[in-house]
Amino acid sequence: MLIDDIAEILITEEEIVARCKQLSKEINNEYHDRQPIMVALLKGSVPFLAELLKNIDLAVEVDFLDVSSYAGTESTGEINIRKDLDRSIRDKEIIIVEDIVDTGRTLTTVKKYLYGKGAKSVKVATLLDKKSRRVVEIEAEYIGFDIPDYFVVGFGLDFNQKYRNLPFIGVLKKELYS
Ligand code: IMP
Ligand code: MG
């Protein structure tokens, strides 16, 4: 069973659902009568996006972006796009939806990319934040949980593309990835 690979449950499903409800309310208040586009980064953010959407009370649009950074080019902000946005985002307000901020490289690059496409504003909602790992300075506006430097899986987060379907955030047993 998948759960046999988990050393510890860090955040339960109930805690995630409750926190997402709070974040959705914050987003509702901040954007009240406006219509931001929620841009989810594939694939890890999908369960978080779904959980947020349940309580978003705005005429939002949803789009997906799948990117990978070119190794060694973080400073130039160059990215490899596997799946681009479906529509123009010129003058639009964007909320990036991400599973976890680690070094901060992905988000920094994606933010630059979205501003390059003419976005009016770009904010970030992340389920998890590992602040101790940051290499590039970046702050998400909406953070589900700050976590220590553990390798975690579940609720969208993977190890070698697996464990995304676990309904909680768990710490993977060390012998499985070291
Ligand atoms: P960053 O560019 O270093 O901030 O990397 C963020 C990306 O690394 C996330 O979107 C995840 O795909 C991946 N990542 C970082 N930490 C973890 C983790 O603990 N578990 C699973 N994926 C992680
Ligand atoms: Mg990711």
PDB file of C-alpha atoms and ligand atoms in Angstrom:
ATOM      1  CA  MET A   1       0.000   0.000   0.000  1.00  0.00           C
ATOM      2  CA  LEU A   2       1.097   3.568  -0.747  1.00  0.00           C
ATOM      3  CA  ILE A   3       0.762   4.614   2.877  1.00  0.00           C
ATOM      4  CA  ASP A   4       3.420   2.069   3.894  1.00  0.00           C
ATOM      5  CA  ASP A   5       5.974   4.357   2.201  1.00  0.00           C
ATOM      6  CA  ILE A   6       5.056   7.266   4.483  1.00  0.00           C
ATOM      7  CA  ALA A   7       7.135   7.886   7.620  1.00  0.00           C
ATOM      8  CA  GLU A   8       4.828  10.526   9.079  1.00  0.00           C
ATOM      9  CA  ILE A   9       1.688  12.449   8.199  1.00  0.00           C
ATOM     10  CA  LEU A  10       2.648  16.109   8.435  1.00  0.00           C
ATOM     11  CA  ILE A  11      -0.673  17.730   7.500  1.00  0.00           C
ATOM     12  CA  THR A  12      -3.987  15.899   7.531  1.00  0.00           C
ATOM     13  CA  GLU A  13      -6.678  16.124   4.871  1.00  0.00           C
ATOM     14  CA  GLU A  14      -8.981  17.928   7.338  1.00  0.00           C
ATOM     15  CA  GLU A  15      -6.315  20.550   8.048  1.00  0.00           C
ATOM     16  CA  ILE A  16      -5.727  21.106   4.327  1.00  0.00           C
ATOM     17  CA  VAL A  17      -9.439  21.478   3.566  1.00  0.00           C
ATOM     18  CA  ALA A  18      -9.912  23.955   6.440  1.00  0.00           C
ATOM     19  CA  ARG A  19      -6.880  26.034   5.466  1.00  0.00           C
ATOM     20  CA  CYS A  20      -7.883  26.140   1.792  1.00  0.00           C
ATOM     21  CA  LYS A  21     -11.279  27.478   2.812  1.00  0.00           C
ATOM     22  CA  GLN A  22      -9.562  30.326   4.662  1.00  0.00           C
ATOM     23  CA  LEU A  23      -7.296  31.090   1.712  1.00  0.00           C
ATOM     24  CA  SER A  24     -10.269  31.172  -0.676  1.00  0.00           C
ATOM     25  CA  LYS A  25     -11.982  33.678   1.593  1.00  0.00           C
ATOM     26  CA  GLU A  26      -8.864  35.861   1.621  1.00  0.00           C
ATOM     27  CA  ILE A  27      -8.823  35.737  -2.184  1.00  0.00           C
ATOM     28  CA  ASN A  28     -12.554  36.553  -2.348  1.00  0.00           C
ATOM     29  CA  ASN A  29     -11.998  39.596  -0.114  1.00  0.00           C
ATOM     30  CA  GLU A  30      -8.945  40.846  -1.934  1.00  0.00           C
ATOM     31  CA  TYR A  31     -10.354  40.529  -5.467  1.00  0.00           C
ATOM     32  CA  HIS A  32     -14.045  41.086  -4.568  1.00  0.00           C
ATOM     33  CA  ASP A  33     -15.705  42.336  -7.774  1.00  0.00           C
ATOM     34  CA  ARG A  34     -12.770  41.505 -10.055  1.00  0.00           C
ATOM     35  CA  GLN A  35     -12.069  38.481 -12.245  1.00  0.00           C
ATOM     36  CA  PRO A  36      -8.559  37.117 -11.810  1.00  0.00           C
ATOM     37  CA  ILE A  37      -7.229  34.190 -13.822  1.00  0.00           C
ATOM     38  CA  MET A  38      -5.996  31.340 -11.682  1.00  0.00           C
ATOM     39  CA  VAL A  39      -2.972  29.834 -13.427  1.00  0.00           C
ATOM     40  CA  ALA A  40      -2.158  26.426 -11.975  1.00  0.00           C
ATOM     41  CA  LEU A  41       1.289  24.963 -12.529  1.00  0.00           C
ATOM     42  CA  LEU A  42       0.999  21.348 -13.619  1.00  0.00           C
ATOM     43  CA  LYS A  43       0.860  18.827 -12.210  1.00  0.00           C
ATOM     44  CA  GLY A  44       1.363  19.177  -8.474  1.00  0.00           C
ATOM     45  CA  SER A  45      -1.053  22.058  -7.916  1.00  0.00           C
ATOM     46  CA  VAL A  46      -4.170  20.323  -9.262  1.00  0.00           C
ATOM     47  CA  PRO A  47      -5.637  19.053  -5.941  1.00  0.00           C
ATOM     48  CA  PHE A  48      -4.849  22.400  -4.270  1.00  0.00           C
ATOM     49  CA  LEU A  49      -6.516  24.285  -7.138  1.00  0.00           C
ATOM     50  CA  ALA A  50      -9.616  22.097  -6.846  1.00  0.00           C
ATOM     51  CA  GLU A  51      -9.792  22.634  -3.096  1.00  0.00           C
ATOM     52  CA  LEU A  52      -9.430  26.412  -3.454  1.00  0.00           C
ATOM     53  CA  LEU A  53     -12.020  26.634  -6.236  1.00  0.00           C
ATOM     54  CA  LYS A  54     -14.758  25.127  -4.070  1.00  0.00           C
ATOM     55  CA  ASN A  55     -14.909  28.323  -2.020  1.00  0.00           C
ATOM     56  CA  ILE A  56     -13.899  30.965  -4.548  1.00  0.00           C
ATOM     57  CA  ASP A  57     -16.849  33.268  -5.051  1.00  0.00           C
ATOM     58  CA  LEU A  58     -15.560  35.278  -8.026  1.00  0.00           C
ATOM     59  CA  ALA A  59     -15.969  34.931 -11.772  1.00  0.00           C
ATOM     60  CA  VAL A  60     -12.476  33.477 -12.073  1.00  0.00           C
ATOM     61  CA  GLU A  61     -11.052  31.769 -15.099  1.00  0.00           C
ATOM     62  CA  VAL A  62      -8.736  28.793 -14.739  1.00  0.00           C
ATOM     63  CA  ASP A  63      -5.762  28.031 -16.936  1.00  0.00           C
ATOM     64  CA  PHE A  64      -2.813  25.656 -16.758  1.00  0.00           C
ATOM     65  CA  LEU A  65       0.862  26.130 -17.394  1.00  0.00           C
ATOM     66  CA  ASP A  66       3.439  23.359 -17.519  1.00  0.00           C
ATOM     67  CA  VAL A  67       7.022  24.557 -17.418  1.00  0.00           C
ATOM     68  CA  SER A  68      10.480  23.288 -16.669  1.00  0.00           C
ATOM     69  CA  SER A  69      13.468  25.528 -16.046  1.00  0.00           C
ATOM     70  CA  TYR A  70      16.534  25.056 -18.211  1.00  0.00           C
ATOM     71  CA  ALA A  71      19.344  23.948 -15.911  1.00  0.00           C
ATOM     72  CA  GLY A  72      21.685  26.766 -15.060  1.00  0.00           C
ATOM     73  CA  THR A  73      19.644  29.551 -16.588  1.00  0.00           C
ATOM     74  CA  GLU A  74      17.622  30.694 -13.579  1.00  0.00           C
ATOM     75  CA  SER A  75      19.116  34.166 -13.758  1.00  0.00           C
ATOM     76  CA  THR A  76      18.013  34.704 -17.368  1.00  0.00           C
ATOM     77  CA  GLY A  77      14.494  33.543 -16.587  1.00  0.00           C
ATOM     78  CA  GLU A  78      14.455  31.285 -19.621  1.00  0.00           C
ATOM     79  CA  ILE A  79      11.902  28.489 -19.394  1.00  0.00           C
ATOM     80  CA  ASN A  80      10.878  25.486 -21.366  1.00  0.00           C
ATOM     81  CA  ILE A  81       7.095  25.529 -21.895  1.00  0.00           C
ATOM     82  CA  ARG A  82       5.475  22.099 -22.134  1.00  0.00           C
ATOM     83  CA  LYS A  83       1.974  23.529 -22.090  1.00  0.00           C
ATOM     84  CA  ASP A  84       1.329  27.222 -22.543  1.00  0.00           C
ATOM     85  CA  LEU A  85      -1.669  29.297 -21.479  1.00  0.00           C
ATOM     86  CA  ASP A  86      -4.791  28.971 -23.618  1.00  0.00           C
ATOM     87  CA  ARG A  87      -5.591  32.675 -23.748  1.00  0.00           C
ATOM     88  CA  SER A  88      -4.012  36.112 -23.702  1.00  0.00           C
ATOM     89  CA  ILE A  89      -3.414  37.480 -20.218  1.00  0.00           C
ATOM     90  CA  ARG A  90      -2.706  41.064 -21.281  1.00  0.00           C
ATOM     91  CA  ASP A  91      -3.861  43.474 -18.530  1.00  0.00           C
ATOM     92  CA  LYS A  92      -5.261  40.566 -16.521  1.00  0.00           C
ATOM     93  CA  GLU A  93      -4.789  39.896 -12.828  1.00  0.00           C
ATOM     94  CA  ILE A  94      -3.144  36.513 -12.311  1.00  0.00           C
ATOM     95  CA  ILE A  95      -3.019  34.233  -9.305  1.00  0.00           C
ATOM     96  CA  ILE A  96      -0.414  31.515  -9.780  1.00  0.00           C
ATOM     97  CA  VAL A  97      -1.414  28.304  -8.007  1.00  0.00           C
ATOM     98  CA  GLU A  98       1.574  26.209  -6.943  1.00  0.00           C
ATOM     99  CA  ASP A  99       2.074  23.133  -4.777  1.00  0.00           C
ATOM    100  CA  ILE A 100       5.267  24.147  -2.995  1.00  0.00           C
ATOM    101  CA  VAL A 101       7.846  26.911  -3.014  1.00  0.00           C
ATOM    102  CA  ASP A 102      11.280  25.481  -2.417  1.00  0.00           C
ATOM    103  CA  THR A 103      14.309  27.358  -3.821  1.00  0.00           C
ATOM    104  CA  GLY A 104      11.923  29.889  -5.374  1.00  0.00           C
ATOM    105  CA  ARG A 105      13.408  29.498  -8.860  1.00  0.00           C
ATOM    106  CA  THR A 106      10.283  28.154 -10.549  1.00  0.00           C
ATOM    107  CA  LEU A 107       8.037  30.930  -9.304  1.00  0.00           C
ATOM    108  CA  THR A 108      10.512  33.693 -10.013  1.00  0.00           C
ATOM    109  CA  THR A 109      10.828  32.476 -13.588  1.00  0.00           C
ATOM    110  CA  VAL A 110       7.095  31.976 -14.090  1.00  0.00           C
ATOM    111  CA  LYS A 111       6.277  35.399 -12.631  1.00  0.00           C
ATOM    112  CA  LYS A 112       8.730  37.019 -15.047  1.00  0.00           C
ATOM    113  CA  TYR A 113       7.184  35.043 -17.913  1.00  0.00           C
ATOM    114  CA  LEU A 114       3.634  36.138 -17.044  1.00  0.00           C
ATOM    115  CA  TYR A 115       4.625  39.797 -16.689  1.00  0.00           C
ATOM    116  CA  GLY A 116       6.371  39.417 -20.043  1.00  0.00           C
ATOM    117  CA  LYS A 117       2.977  38.416 -21.485  1.00  0.00           C
ATOM    118  CA  GLY A 118       1.491  41.672 -20.226  1.00  0.00           C
ATOM    119  CA  ALA A 119      -0.169  40.598 -16.964  1.00  0.00           C
ATOM    120  CA  LYS A 120      -1.371  43.530 -14.880  1.00  0.00           C
ATOM    121  CA  SER A 121      -0.530  41.809 -11.606  1.00  0.00           C
ATOM    122  CA  VAL A 122       0.794  38.399 -10.600  1.00  0.00           C
ATOM    123  CA  LYS A 123       0.248  36.982  -7.128  1.00  0.00           C
ATOM    124  CA  VAL A 124       1.034  33.544  -5.812  1.00  0.00           C
ATOM    125  CA  ALA A 125      -0.975  31.003  -3.842  1.00  0.00           C
ATOM    126  CA  THR A 126       1.043  28.015  -2.647  1.00  0.00           C
ATOM    127  CA  LEU A 127      -0.090  25.085  -0.569  1.00  0.00           C
ATOM    128  CA  LEU A 128       3.329  24.665   1.055  1.00  0.00           C
ATOM    129  CA  ASP A 129       6.321  26.881   1.685  1.00  0.00           C
ATOM    130  CA  LYS A 130       9.815  25.641   2.619  1.00  0.00           C
ATOM    131  CA  LYS A 131      11.294  29.020   3.489  1.00  0.00           C
ATOM    132  CA  SER A 132      14.562  27.580   4.814  1.00  0.00           C
ATOM    133  CA  ARG A 133      15.405  26.320   1.319  1.00  0.00           C
ATOM    134  CA  ARG A 134      15.049  29.637  -0.498  1.00  0.00           C
ATOM    135  CA  VAL A 135      17.816  30.580  -2.956  1.00  0.00           C
ATOM    136  CA  VAL A 136      15.945  33.292  -4.869  1.00  0.00           C
ATOM    137  CA  GLU A 137      14.052  35.855  -2.844  1.00  0.00           C
ATOM    138  CA  ILE A 138      10.319  35.457  -3.472  1.00  0.00           C
ATOM    139  CA  GLU A 139       7.247  35.602  -1.229  1.00  0.00           C
ATOM    140  CA  ALA A 140       3.864  34.042  -1.933  1.00  0.00           C
ATOM    141  CA  GLU A 141       0.845  36.159  -0.997  1.00  0.00           C
ATOM    142  CA  TYR A 142      -1.264  33.147   0.013  1.00  0.00           C
ATOM    143  CA  ILE A 143       0.483  30.339   1.879  1.00  0.00           C
ATOM    144  CA  GLY A 144      -1.246  27.217   3.122  1.00  0.00           C
ATOM    145  CA  PHE A 145       1.437  25.921   5.471  1.00  0.00           C
ATOM    146  CA  ASP A 146       5.061  26.665   6.253  1.00  0.00           C
ATOM    147  CA  ILE A 147       6.931  23.388   6.537  1.00  0.00           C
ATOM    148  CA  PRO A 148      10.461  22.390   7.572  1.00  0.00           C
ATOM    149  CA  ASP A 149      12.958  21.007   5.076  1.00  0.00           C
ATOM    150  CA  TYR A 150      11.418  17.559   4.637  1.00  0.00           C
ATOM    151  CA  PHE A 151      10.773  15.882   1.320  1.00  0.00           C
ATOM    152  CA  VAL A 152       7.000  15.611   1.278  1.00  0.00           C
ATOM    153  CA  VAL A 153       4.461  13.906  -0.973  1.00  0.00           C
ATOM    154  CA  GLY A 154       0.702  13.761  -1.318  1.00  0.00           C
ATOM    155  CA  PHE A 155      -2.117  16.189  -2.126  1.00  0.00           C
ATOM    156  CA  GLY A 156      -0.549  16.650  -5.570  1.00  0.00           C
ATOM    157  CA  LEU A 157       3.109  16.448  -4.615  1.00  0.00           C
ATOM    158  CA  ASP A 158       5.049  13.604  -6.131  1.00  0.00           C
ATOM    159  CA  PHE A 159       8.194  11.573  -5.883  1.00  0.00           C
ATOM    160  CA  ASN A 160       9.060  10.235  -9.365  1.00  0.00           C
ATOM    161  CA  GLN A 161       5.477  11.048 -10.422  1.00  0.00           C
ATOM    162  CA  LYS A 162       3.939   8.883  -7.697  1.00  0.00           C
ATOM    163  CA  TYR A 163       2.078   9.580  -4.416  1.00  0.00           C
ATOM    164  CA  ARG A 164       0.157  12.573  -5.855  1.00  0.00           C
ATOM    165  CA  ASN A 165      -3.117  10.850  -4.972  1.00  0.00           C
ATOM    166  CA  LEU A 166      -2.506  10.603  -1.225  1.00  0.00           C
ATOM    167  CA  PRO A 167      -5.112  12.873   0.430  1.00  0.00           C
ATOM    168  CA  PHE A 168      -2.667  14.278   3.045  1.00  0.00           C
ATOM    169  CA  ILE A 169       0.868  15.723   3.123  1.00  0.00           C
ATOM    170  CA  GLY A 170       3.299  13.060   4.279  1.00  0.00           C
ATOM    171  CA  VAL A 171       7.015  12.653   4.739  1.00  0.00           C
ATOM    172  CA  LEU A 172       8.386   9.936   2.500  1.00  0.00           C
ATOM    173  CA  LYS A 173      10.504   7.269   4.189  1.00  0.00           C
ATOM    174  CA  LYS A 174      14.131   8.240   3.683  1.00  0.00           C
ATOM    175  CA  GLU A 175      15.245   4.853   2.362  1.00  0.00           C
ATOM    176  CA  LEU A 176      12.919   5.385  -0.615  1.00  0.00           C
ATOM    177  CA  TYR A 177      14.760   8.408  -1.986  1.00  0.00           C
ATOM    178  CA  SER A 178      18.299   8.319  -0.599  1.00  0.00           C
TER     179      SER A 178
HETATM  180  P1  IMP B   1      11.670  25.547  -6.678  1.00  0.00           P
HETATM  181  O1  IMP B   1      11.827  26.077  -8.062  1.00  0.00           O
HETATM  182  O2  IMP B   1      12.979  25.076  -6.123  1.00  0.00           O
HETATM  183  O3  IMP B   1      10.973  26.470  -5.740  1.00  0.00           O
HETATM  184  O4  IMP B   1      10.902  24.185  -6.837  1.00  0.00           O
HETATM  185  C1  IMP B   1       9.596  24.029  -6.684  1.00  0.00           C
HETATM  186  C2  IMP B   1       9.224  22.673  -7.257  1.00  0.00           C
HETATM  187  O5  IMP B   1      10.065  21.625  -6.747  1.00  0.00           O
HETATM  188  C3  IMP B   1       7.839  22.323  -6.798  1.00  0.00           C
HETATM  189  O6  IMP B   1       6.887  22.813  -7.705  1.00  0.00           O
HETATM  190  C4  IMP B   1       7.891  20.820  -6.724  1.00  0.00           C
HETATM  191  O7  IMP B   1       7.582  20.288  -7.988  1.00  0.00           O
HETATM  192  C5  IMP B   1       9.316  20.486  -6.409  1.00  0.00           C
HETATM  193  N1  IMP B   1       9.495  20.183  -4.961  1.00  0.00           N
HETATM  194  C6  IMP B   1      10.190  20.903  -4.051  1.00  0.00           C
HETATM  195  N2  IMP B   1      10.146  20.348  -2.828  1.00  0.00           N
HETATM  196  C7  IMP B   1       9.396  19.232  -2.952  1.00  0.00           C
HETATM  197  C8  IMP B   1       8.964  18.211  -2.009  1.00  0.00           C
HETATM  198  O8  IMP B   1       9.259  18.212  -0.814  1.00  0.00           O
HETATM  199  N3  IMP B   1       8.197  17.216  -2.534  1.00  0.00           N
HETATM  200  C9  IMP B   1       7.831  17.161  -3.841  1.00  0.00           C
HETATM  201  N4  IMP B   1       8.197  18.090  -4.742  1.00  0.00           N
HETATM  202  C10 IMP B   1       8.983  19.123  -4.309  1.00  0.00           C
HETATM  203 MG    MG B   2       5.902  21.853  -9.181  1.00  0.00          MG
END
